[in-house]
Amino acid sequence: MRAVARAHPNIALIKYWGKRDEALVLPMTGSLSLTLDIFPTTTSVELDALASADIVELGGETARGTAAERVTAFLDIVRRLAGSSVHARVSSRNTAPTGAGLASSAAGFAALAVAASAAYGLDLDGPALSRLARRGSGSAARSIVPGLAIWHEGDDEHSYAEPVPGPDLGMVIATLDARPKTVSSRVAMRASIDTSPFFPGWVDSTRRDLAEMLQALAAGDIERVGALTESNALRMHGVMAAARPPIRYLSPQSVRVFDLVSELRSAGLAAYATADAGPNVAVLAPAADLAAVRDALASEVPAAQLSVAHAGPGARLVGATEAAS
Amino acid sequence: MRAVARAHPNIALIKYWGKRDEALVLPMTGSLSLTLDIFPTTTSVELDALASADIVELGGETARGTAAERVTAFLDIVRRLAGSSVHARVSSRNTAPTGAGLASSAAGFAALAVAASAAYGLDLDGPALSRLARRGSGSAARSIVPGLAIWHEGDDEHSYAEPVPGPDLGMVIATLDARPKTVSSRVAMRASIDTSPFFPGWVDSTRRDLAEMLQALAAGDIERVGALTESNALRMHGVMAAARPPIRYLSPQSVRVFDLVSELRSAGLAAYATADAGPNVAVLAPAADLAAVRDALASEVPAAQLSVAHAGPGARLVGATEAAS
């Protein structure tokens, strides 16, 4: 069988930062995100009964080392579920601009989860696909789900993402002149847990933030949703800055965008900034205001590459064929 | 009596952030700083038995409102100690560039403590002067002391600063194009205590940092001193960023200087950045390397005003005369 799936990146409003189980990829706290409608990753998985190993191609190039090992480790989980020992050819292509730091592993493992489970003949529902994607990369659990998604803290069985109702929000993604990212999210999370004196406060307050966020979304209170989003992101960066040695992902241009977004609010726009483990900034706003936010940023930060994103679809199968044997 | 005193600003290596007693100005934790040899404040206090109120002149202008009230409240403490009810004419002039945010209240209240206690005939030793200065502005306790100073957490009786031995360090002060400081340190400390989930972690870790800093200074371990300084500053800014609403003092240019200082270290210079409650950055380095640090920053951040400072003197009397009556 050959199956092709497509998934989109997501950006968290309440961040996932820290694993309580590294093997099962269980998070310290729940999180909440918006799956976007830009920068999809398309992944095909084709079983090959004759192959002696998985063959992994990423962006048209044969993957080696850690990247290939992560895919094979993920396929091993799928094979265990399917009772199969057949190897596969995996080919994946993402469309995010190079260096955008746009959670390409989230879209990548969400697409891989959907394609691989179909290719191996598994019939998984949304929660099961989300649990599976989580094993590849934590935040991939959320890219299974369209639009707003909550990823539950839970145990292995219950730690998956599902849709959450809320207002029509989108994001302007500001891809900035990036310093090279010298510390991976994985390493930075570990360092935060091990060396940041703020980590316990992060866990407690993020659980409270998530509960408040659900209330604010249900009430359609965009101002509250936005304020929680921006504050939670700054707390995540504060946790890292307090690690020893300190981890600083925000560049001068990142801070400039946070400053500008604050000015946009003073001027009456409901715009709120967030940033993941990198220098790029995503600006949350009501869908109707996204063009105004983009135009305001374009004139002030000409070096930024700006992309407007609305709520996007969950990961889904886009093709499945009986392969020639 | 008329007495004239002079004091210099200090920059903390281990920060004072948060009061456990607002009236007595007792800090949540001890702190450690370097008194500088630049930007002195000179203050004269002249008793006037005929005056019906204190007259306060700051930088050549008659002070009104909060600024004048703080001086009068401070003089009330001195008058209680001296058993006097005589009013005074106070004139103070500081030499820090406008908007430098360079702890002018530390130098100001240290100079005022020395001048006022002399004018009112009090004979106070170093610890007593430091306790007194503390009541005007917490960090003023440290500007009583030359060079490296530890301000003890203590109770009212024991919360004063005293000298600490250590290597010959100085600072390059980068005064940057500043966003207006919309939140005072006083208000930001209060908000950190009340709303930052990281505050308990800040208190615990700063106590540990201070103990480690004393060891590193005693050992002359400049790398350890510098790493603790930079990390402690970033933690303080992390505590504030986690307040609700968030408090962000660092500007894009501040982050740029932190980045440059990190590059200077990679190039072999023992330079470490710190920042108080404002956008300006102080770069700690061995005295012998200060010129090299200044030159490196000058070429990369031409908009910054750079000042080289060495360890400076404690607050001291520079004149005392029997006034004409």
XYZ file of C-alpha atoms in Angstrom:
650
model
C 0.000 0.000 0.000
C 1.028 3.597 -0.608
C -0.650 6.391 1.333
C -0.177 10.142 1.060
C -1.165 12.581 3.822
C -0.980 16.305 4.367
C -0.745 18.300 7.606
C -0.158 21.905 8.628
C 1.928 23.474 11.360
C 0.319 24.765 14.533
C 1.302 27.580 16.873
C 0.485 27.266 20.560
C -1.479 29.919 22.445
C -0.723 28.026 25.656
C 2.700 26.468 25.231
C 3.969 22.918 25.544
C 7.304 23.251 27.337
C 8.733 20.258 29.131
C 8.130 16.505 29.015
C 7.236 14.453 32.053
C 8.017 11.254 30.106
C 10.586 11.478 27.327
C 9.973 8.001 25.875
C 6.192 8.370 25.655
C 6.399 12.132 24.941
C 3.987 13.006 27.723
C 3.916 16.737 28.453
C 4.257 18.366 31.863
C 1.050 20.310 31.189
C -1.720 20.500 28.650
C -1.431 23.044 25.840
C -3.627 24.740 23.267
C -2.892 25.734 19.686
C -4.167 26.954 16.366
C -3.503 24.738 13.355
C -2.734 27.041 10.419
C -3.740 26.909 6.748
C -0.253 27.694 5.391
C 3.005 25.796 4.932
C 1.619 22.234 4.600
C 3.805 19.164 4.724
C 2.916 16.307 2.347
C 4.222 12.849 3.165
C 3.924 9.530 1.372
C 4.547 6.130 2.888
C 4.885 3.096 0.634
C 5.395 -0.401 2.035
C 8.189 -2.398 0.430
C 8.231 -6.061 1.420
C 11.613 -6.515 -0.231
C 13.444 -3.640 1.468
C 15.844 -4.497 4.292
C 15.506 -1.070 5.923
C 13.317 2.009 5.760
C 14.282 4.527 3.112
C 13.590 8.116 4.108
C 13.633 11.079 1.772
C 13.097 14.567 3.185
C 12.702 17.499 0.793
C 14.034 15.419 -2.078
C 17.197 14.320 -0.277
C 17.912 10.977 1.362
C 17.831 11.507 5.126
C 20.605 10.122 7.308
C 21.538 10.263 10.983
C 19.081 11.529 13.591
C 16.421 12.645 11.098
C 16.210 9.165 9.532
C 16.410 7.460 12.937
C 13.431 9.444 14.250
C 11.313 8.370 11.267
C 12.313 4.707 11.644
C 11.661 4.782 15.402
C 8.216 6.190 14.601
C 7.528 3.549 11.947
C 8.539 0.897 14.515
C 5.661 2.081 16.707
C 3.250 1.867 13.759
C 4.556 -1.609 12.844
C 4.054 -2.830 16.416
C 0.463 -1.576 16.313
C -0.074 -3.242 12.908
C 1.774 -6.469 13.708
C 3.964 -5.896 10.659
C 7.699 -6.110 10.056
C 7.655 -4.697 6.544
C 9.886 -1.698 5.795
C 8.728 1.423 4.029
C 9.792 4.198 1.682
C 8.926 7.561 3.191
C 9.015 10.773 1.225
C 8.158 14.090 2.793
C 8.145 17.639 1.528
C 7.315 20.738 3.512
C 6.607 24.210 2.186
C 7.620 26.418 5.097
C 10.361 28.896 4.201
C 13.802 27.678 5.232
C 14.695 28.765 8.735
C 11.135 29.765 9.527
C 11.262 27.569 12.605
C 7.629 26.939 11.903
C 7.031 23.740 13.773
C 7.791 21.694 10.650
C 8.248 18.660 12.890
C 4.638 19.089 14.066
C 3.258 19.094 10.529
C 5.782 16.432 9.509
C 4.929 13.858 12.169
C 1.189 14.556 11.900
C 1.333 13.830 8.167
C 3.546 10.803 8.781
C 1.154 9.437 11.418
C -1.791 9.636 9.007
C 0.119 8.267 5.997
C 1.910 5.476 7.861
C -1.160 4.254 9.747
C -3.094 4.078 6.455
C -0.241 2.360 4.616
C 0.042 -0.249 7.375
C -3.723 -0.796 7.334
C -4.525 0.653 10.752
C -7.938 2.219 11.203
C -7.317 4.946 13.797
C -9.761 7.606 14.938
C -8.744 11.221 15.685
C -7.618 10.690 19.278
C -5.643 7.554 18.315
C -3.941 9.395 15.432
C -3.125 12.286 17.768
C -1.642 9.905 20.368
C 0.419 8.293 17.612
C 1.655 11.610 16.147
C 2.639 12.697 19.666
C 5.218 9.914 19.800
C 7.039 11.445 16.833
C 7.044 15.019 18.106
C 4.900 16.264 20.983
C 3.297 19.197 19.201
C 2.429 16.964 16.208
C -0.435 15.671 18.379
C -2.103 19.051 17.821
C -1.603 19.222 14.033
C -3.923 16.213 13.669
C -6.743 18.556 14.692
C -8.159 21.449 12.605
C -8.116 24.994 14.011
C -8.100 25.361 17.779
C -6.867 22.227 19.540
C -6.317 21.293 23.163
C -3.671 18.653 23.890
C -4.491 16.999 27.189
C -1.831 16.415 29.797
C -3.164 12.876 30.532
C -1.322 9.559 30.668
C -0.344 7.737 27.458
C -3.944 6.690 26.866
C -5.418 10.137 27.441
C -2.704 12.486 26.192
C -4.086 13.513 22.804
C -5.417 16.637 21.128
C -9.012 17.385 20.231
C -10.888 20.356 18.803
C -11.987 23.285 20.950
C -14.636 25.774 19.853
C -13.680 29.448 19.803
C -13.753 32.694 17.854
C -12.366 33.039 14.304
C -8.697 33.775 14.936
C -5.690 33.810 12.643
C -2.033 34.727 12.781
C 0.495 36.843 10.958
C 3.739 34.894 11.005
C 6.797 37.179 11.061
C 9.835 35.265 9.864
C 12.783 37.387 10.962
C 16.444 37.534 10.205
C 17.264 34.652 12.470
C 20.309 33.999 14.536
C 21.184 30.365 13.972
C 19.240 28.263 16.486
C 22.079 26.701 18.435
C 19.928 24.910 21.019
C 17.131 22.526 19.953
C 13.719 22.709 21.645
C 14.308 19.233 23.000
C 17.568 20.235 24.694
C 16.133 23.567 25.858
C 13.152 21.832 27.505
C 15.462 19.441 29.298
C 17.695 22.306 30.473
C 14.623 24.233 31.678
C 13.503 21.289 33.793
C 16.977 20.601 35.150
C 18.314 24.112 35.779
C 15.568 26.757 35.722
C 14.339 27.710 39.211
C 11.162 28.942 37.510
C 10.096 25.572 36.127
C 7.756 24.597 39.003
C 6.070 28.005 38.714
C 5.764 27.484 34.960
C 3.965 24.167 35.364
C 1.495 25.437 37.965
C 0.736 28.673 36.153
C 0.409 27.056 32.721
C -2.236 24.676 34.076
C -4.135 27.703 35.368
C -3.575 29.552 32.068
C -5.018 26.644 30.110
C -8.175 26.544 32.222
C -8.579 30.305 31.840
C -7.950 30.069 28.106
C -10.753 27.539 27.656
C -13.134 29.885 29.470
C -11.997 32.885 27.424
C -12.420 30.968 24.135
C -15.869 29.744 25.147
C -16.848 33.319 25.988
C -15.394 34.620 22.705
C -13.359 37.059 24.802
C -10.599 37.849 22.299
C -8.876 40.355 24.537
C -8.537 37.751 27.291
C -7.475 35.060 24.803
C -4.809 37.379 23.411
C -3.504 38.598 26.757
C -3.179 34.987 27.987
C -1.404 34.018 24.756
C 1.185 36.774 24.954
C 1.780 36.366 28.678
C 2.127 32.578 28.445
C 4.719 32.939 25.660
C 6.745 35.487 27.631
C 6.642 33.162 30.636
C 7.997 30.304 28.529
C 10.875 32.501 27.367
C 11.382 33.616 30.975
C 11.703 29.994 32.115
C 14.426 29.439 29.513
C 16.244 32.696 30.239
C 16.463 31.471 33.830
C 18.096 28.179 32.836
C 21.821 27.912 33.486
C 23.454 28.658 31.108
C 20.644 30.974 29.960
C 18.750 30.171 26.752
C 17.684 33.214 24.749
C 15.763 32.588 21.525
C 14.318 36.082 21.030
C 16.411 38.337 18.804
C 16.426 42.148 18.755
C 13.929 41.954 15.877
C 11.671 39.639 17.895
C 11.533 42.198 20.689
C 10.854 44.892 18.106
C 7.788 42.938 16.904
C 6.541 42.477 20.484
C 6.938 46.259 20.944
C 5.092 46.992 17.693
C 2.253 44.650 18.591
C 1.903 46.472 21.890
C 1.675 49.745 19.909
C -0.945 48.215 17.600
C -3.047 47.414 20.670
C -2.718 50.994 21.874
C -3.983 51.997 18.433
C -7.040 49.788 18.896
C -6.149 46.525 17.119
C -6.688 43.257 19.011
C -3.197 41.907 18.183
C -1.108 39.741 20.504
C 2.380 38.314 20.034
C 3.716 34.846 20.724
C 6.959 33.047 19.889
C 8.128 29.456 20.023
C 11.668 28.230 20.580
C 13.188 30.541 17.996
C 13.308 34.208 16.995
C 10.185 34.270 14.824
C 7.030 35.882 16.121
C 3.417 34.947 15.423
C 0.832 37.678 15.881
C -2.617 36.455 16.905
C -5.592 38.536 15.796
C -9.241 38.165 14.787
C -9.388 36.871 11.203
C -10.898 40.163 10.054
C -7.917 42.182 11.323
C -5.082 40.069 9.906
C -4.524 42.190 6.807
C -4.313 45.361 8.918
C -1.793 43.705 11.243
C 0.299 42.531 8.308
C 0.315 45.970 6.697
C 1.320 47.659 9.949
C 4.209 45.226 10.476
C 5.306 45.440 6.830
C 5.957 49.153 7.082
C 7.835 48.902 10.394
C 9.824 45.679 9.985
C 10.637 45.571 6.273
C 13.208 42.789 6.777
C 10.551 40.396 8.097
C 8.853 37.918 5.800
C 5.157 38.137 6.689
C 2.627 35.361 6.095
C -1.079 35.580 6.879
C -2.585 32.345 8.203
C -6.145 31.428 9.096
C -7.399 28.381 10.974
C -6.385 25.371 8.898
C -7.469 21.761 8.385
C -6.387 18.794 10.446
C -4.006 16.174 9.068
C -5.739 14.068 6.415
C -5.224 11.435 3.780
C -4.939 12.933 0.285
C -4.268 9.706 -1.611
C -4.058 5.958 -1.108
C -3.306 3.397 -3.798
C -2.509 -0.272 -3.982
C 1.159 -0.116 -4.933
C 2.547 -2.184 -7.807
C 4.144 -5.203 -6.184
C 25.276 73.496 59.741
C 25.730 72.944 56.041
C 27.148 69.649 54.826
C 27.966 68.553 51.287
C 28.352 64.899 50.279
C 29.062 63.022 47.094
C 28.054 59.475 46.076
C 28.173 57.338 42.943
C 25.682 54.951 41.361
C 26.088 51.208 41.716
C 25.087 48.352 39.432
C 24.109 45.033 40.972
C 25.778 41.761 39.980
C 23.191 39.928 42.095
C 19.995 41.952 41.885
C 17.724 43.443 44.509
C 14.206 42.734 43.247
C 11.328 42.783 45.684
C 10.766 44.201 49.172
C 9.624 42.118 52.095
C 8.847 45.303 54.062
C 7.913 48.389 52.061
C 8.010 50.831 54.980
C 11.446 49.754 56.241
C 12.703 48.958 52.700
C 13.832 45.474 53.655
C 14.701 43.338 50.623
C 13.424 39.830 49.916
C 17.035 38.696 49.426
C 20.541 40.030 49.817
C 22.247 41.550 46.778
C 25.733 42.457 45.595
C 26.918 45.385 43.518
C 29.783 47.419 42.188
C 29.844 51.104 43.080
C 31.123 52.984 40.015
C 33.503 55.921 39.644
C 31.346 57.818 37.136
C 28.186 59.948 37.277
C 28.473 61.227 40.876
C 25.651 63.004 42.641
C 26.577 65.916 44.915
C 24.101 66.960 47.559
C 24.149 69.744 50.128
C 21.950 69.953 53.191
C 21.740 73.209 55.129
C 19.660 73.533 58.290
C 17.376 76.565 58.425
C 15.850 77.188 61.842
C 13.522 79.804 60.364
C 12.100 77.717 57.526
C 8.557 76.362 57.951
C 9.183 73.470 55.528
C 12.033 71.717 53.748
C 13.100 73.323 50.485
C 14.319 70.818 47.916
C 16.172 71.695 44.740
C 17.045 68.914 42.294
C 19.269 69.703 39.332
C 18.743 73.431 39.810
C 14.943 73.233 39.895
C 12.648 73.360 42.893
C 11.249 69.864 43.411
C 7.540 69.330 43.978
C 5.220 66.355 44.360
C 6.575 62.866 44.956
C 10.243 63.789 44.513
C 10.060 66.470 47.218
C 7.934 64.262 49.473
C 10.490 61.435 49.350
C 13.239 63.816 50.453
C 11.154 65.239 53.279
C 10.131 61.753 54.449
C 13.827 60.851 54.486
C 14.763 64.007 56.417
C 12.026 63.147 58.930
C 13.885 59.893 59.674
C 17.131 61.830 60.152
C 15.368 64.392 62.376
C 13.919 61.642 64.558
C 17.411 60.155 64.990
C 18.829 63.599 65.808
C 15.955 64.734 67.998
C 15.555 67.809 65.816
C 12.573 69.523 64.256
C 14.530 72.012 62.172
C 13.840 72.155 58.438
C 16.523 72.080 55.780
C 17.433 73.348 52.341
C 18.515 70.448 50.163
C 20.225 70.919 46.834
C 21.270 67.965 44.698
C 22.861 67.670 41.311
C 23.634 64.463 39.473
C 25.845 64.043 36.430
C 24.357 60.936 34.803
C 23.112 61.540 31.267
C 19.380 62.162 31.096
C 17.417 58.961 30.713
C 20.437 56.805 31.535
C 18.363 55.047 34.163
C 21.592 54.817 36.046
C 20.355 54.303 39.564
C 20.463 58.029 40.221
C 18.211 57.423 43.223
C 20.918 55.140 44.686
C 23.609 57.809 44.381
C 21.105 60.489 45.362
C 19.926 58.952 48.620
C 23.454 57.791 49.550
C 24.706 61.368 49.190
C 21.654 62.692 51.031
C 22.183 60.216 53.900
C 25.777 61.360 54.373
C 25.047 65.080 54.009
C 21.888 65.107 56.119
C 23.331 63.014 58.958
C 26.333 65.392 59.125
C 24.187 68.511 58.943
C 21.984 67.248 61.787
C 25.073 66.369 63.848
C 24.693 62.593 63.795
C 27.891 60.563 63.990
C 27.063 57.409 62.022
C 29.448 54.643 61.017
C 29.327 52.872 57.628
C 26.655 50.302 58.508
C 24.469 52.952 60.144
C 24.782 55.245 57.100
C 23.954 52.312 54.839
C 20.854 51.438 56.907
C 19.815 55.079 56.750
C 20.366 55.405 52.974
C 18.342 52.203 52.493
C 15.241 53.964 53.845
C 15.418 56.480 50.981
C 15.939 53.949 48.197
C 16.914 50.321 48.744
C 19.913 50.241 46.437
C 21.265 53.462 48.001
C 22.392 51.243 50.889
C 25.071 49.901 48.525
C 26.307 53.283 47.233
C 27.553 54.088 50.738
C 30.217 51.424 50.172
C 33.178 51.674 47.724
C 33.594 49.058 44.976
C 32.072 45.654 45.591
C 29.333 45.727 48.233
C 27.037 43.099 49.711
C 23.690 44.316 51.054
C 22.493 41.856 53.658
C 18.927 40.601 53.681
C 18.694 40.943 57.510
C 16.077 42.704 59.633
C 16.077 46.511 60.001
C 19.099 46.370 62.312
C 21.137 44.065 60.078
C 20.045 45.036 56.569
C 22.985 47.176 55.426
C 25.760 46.992 52.863
C 29.444 46.420 53.537
C 32.534 45.912 51.390
C 33.406 42.569 49.849
C 36.883 41.729 48.530
C 37.171 40.607 44.921
C 39.025 41.008 41.641
C 39.467 44.367 39.874
C 36.299 44.624 37.823
C 34.704 47.491 35.936
C 31.792 48.099 33.628
C 31.028 49.580 30.251
C 27.660 51.283 30.572
C 25.702 51.237 27.307
C 23.064 53.941 27.386
C 20.704 53.029 24.556
C 17.955 54.731 22.668
C 15.401 54.152 25.374
C 11.720 53.482 25.157
C 10.139 55.660 27.807
C 10.113 53.753 31.097
C 6.398 53.488 31.721
C 6.594 51.318 34.847
C 8.724 52.359 37.846
C 10.982 49.805 39.577
C 8.862 50.177 42.677
C 5.665 49.283 40.836
C 7.371 46.517 38.853
C 8.716 44.891 42.028
C 5.255 44.967 43.569
C 3.698 43.462 40.423
C 6.384 40.739 40.354
C 5.581 39.728 43.924
C 1.822 39.854 43.377
C 1.443 38.314 39.911
C 4.601 36.499 38.760
C 4.448 32.721 39.325
C 8.256 32.775 39.188
C 8.745 35.003 42.228
C 9.235 32.190 44.798
C 11.818 30.593 42.473
C 13.520 33.974 42.114
C 13.899 34.404 45.883
C 15.278 30.909 46.465
C 17.669 30.975 43.521
C 18.926 34.507 44.211
C 19.900 33.487 47.746
C 21.883 30.604 46.251
C 23.358 32.904 43.574
C 24.563 35.333 46.241
C 26.320 32.590 48.191
C 27.948 31.327 44.992
C 28.937 34.855 43.999
C 30.774 35.404 47.291
C 32.714 32.188 46.706
C 33.514 33.133 43.107
C 34.703 36.612 44.122
C 36.861 35.192 46.913
C 38.391 32.759 44.433
C 38.941 35.522 41.859
C 37.030 33.338 39.399
C 35.978 36.044 36.930
C 34.279 33.616 34.563
C 32.044 32.355 37.371
C 31.403 35.897 38.630
C 30.410 36.982 35.144
C 28.217 33.985 34.358
C 26.351 34.432 37.657
C 25.926 38.149 36.950
C 24.452 37.653 33.490
C 22.235 34.756 34.529
C 20.918 36.553 37.609
C 20.004 39.606 35.504
C 18.181 37.488 32.931
C 16.301 35.759 35.735
C 15.185 39.124 37.118
C 13.883 40.124 33.686
C 12.234 36.700 33.410
C 10.403 37.221 36.703
C 9.019 40.511 35.376
C 8.120 39.133 31.952
C 6.040 36.554 33.815
C 4.092 39.205 35.732
C 0.552 39.846 34.547
C 0.396 42.092 32.610
C 3.979 41.354 31.491
C 6.715 43.917 32.209
C 9.387 44.147 29.524
C 12.223 46.620 30.077
C 14.709 45.242 27.538
C 14.530 46.902 24.125
C 15.680 45.447 20.802
C 18.980 47.287 21.308
C 19.353 45.780 24.800
C 19.046 42.298 23.316
C 21.529 43.285 20.631
C 24.073 44.179 23.317
C 23.480 40.875 25.147
C 24.070 39.103 21.810
C 27.257 41.091 21.137
C 28.596 40.395 24.618
C 28.043 36.701 23.994
C 30.046 37.058 20.759
C 32.820 38.898 22.623
C 33.060 35.926 24.979
C 33.340 33.553 22.025
C 36.180 35.786 20.836
C 37.944 35.352 24.171
C 36.967 38.437 26.186
C 35.629 37.921 29.731
C 32.606 40.209 29.215
C 29.177 39.667 30.792
C 25.994 41.687 30.437
C 23.527 42.853 33.047
C 20.581 45.255 33.014
C 18.473 46.915 35.688
C 14.842 47.947 35.372
C 15.336 49.730 32.076
C 16.738 49.188 28.597
C 20.352 50.133 29.322
C 22.964 47.425 29.588
C 26.066 47.327 31.772
C 28.886 45.079 30.608
C 31.044 43.654 33.396
C 34.674 42.911 32.581
C 38.104 42.854 34.183
C 39.396 46.439 34.495
C 42.148 45.700 31.996
C 39.648 44.679 29.275
C 37.210 47.575 29.551
C 38.686 49.593 26.694
C 38.529 46.581 24.371
C 34.896 45.958 25.320
C 34.006 49.604 24.741
C 35.715 49.649 21.325
C 33.958 46.452 20.240
C 30.545 47.808 21.249
C 31.228 51.222 19.700
C 31.662 49.727 16.244
C 28.558 47.496 16.488
C 26.085 49.734 18.360
C 26.962 53.227 17.178
C 23.728 54.665 18.632
C 24.713 53.664 22.166
C 26.413 56.142 24.468
C 29.257 54.181 26.076
C 30.855 55.047 29.417
C 33.739 53.163 30.997
C 33.508 52.844 34.768
C 35.891 51.381 37.330
C 35.262 50.581 40.974
C 34.401 53.880 42.638
C 34.475 55.408 46.109
C 31.796 55.126 48.750
C 29.592 58.065 49.659
C 31.570 60.678 51.565
C 31.472 64.161 52.983
C 33.162 66.686 50.707
C 32.434 69.806 52.724
C 30.939 70.901 56.047
C 30.697 74.446 57.270
C 29.003 76.329 60.079
C 26.346 78.196 58.144
C 25.813 81.912 58.641
C 22.845 82.189 60.979
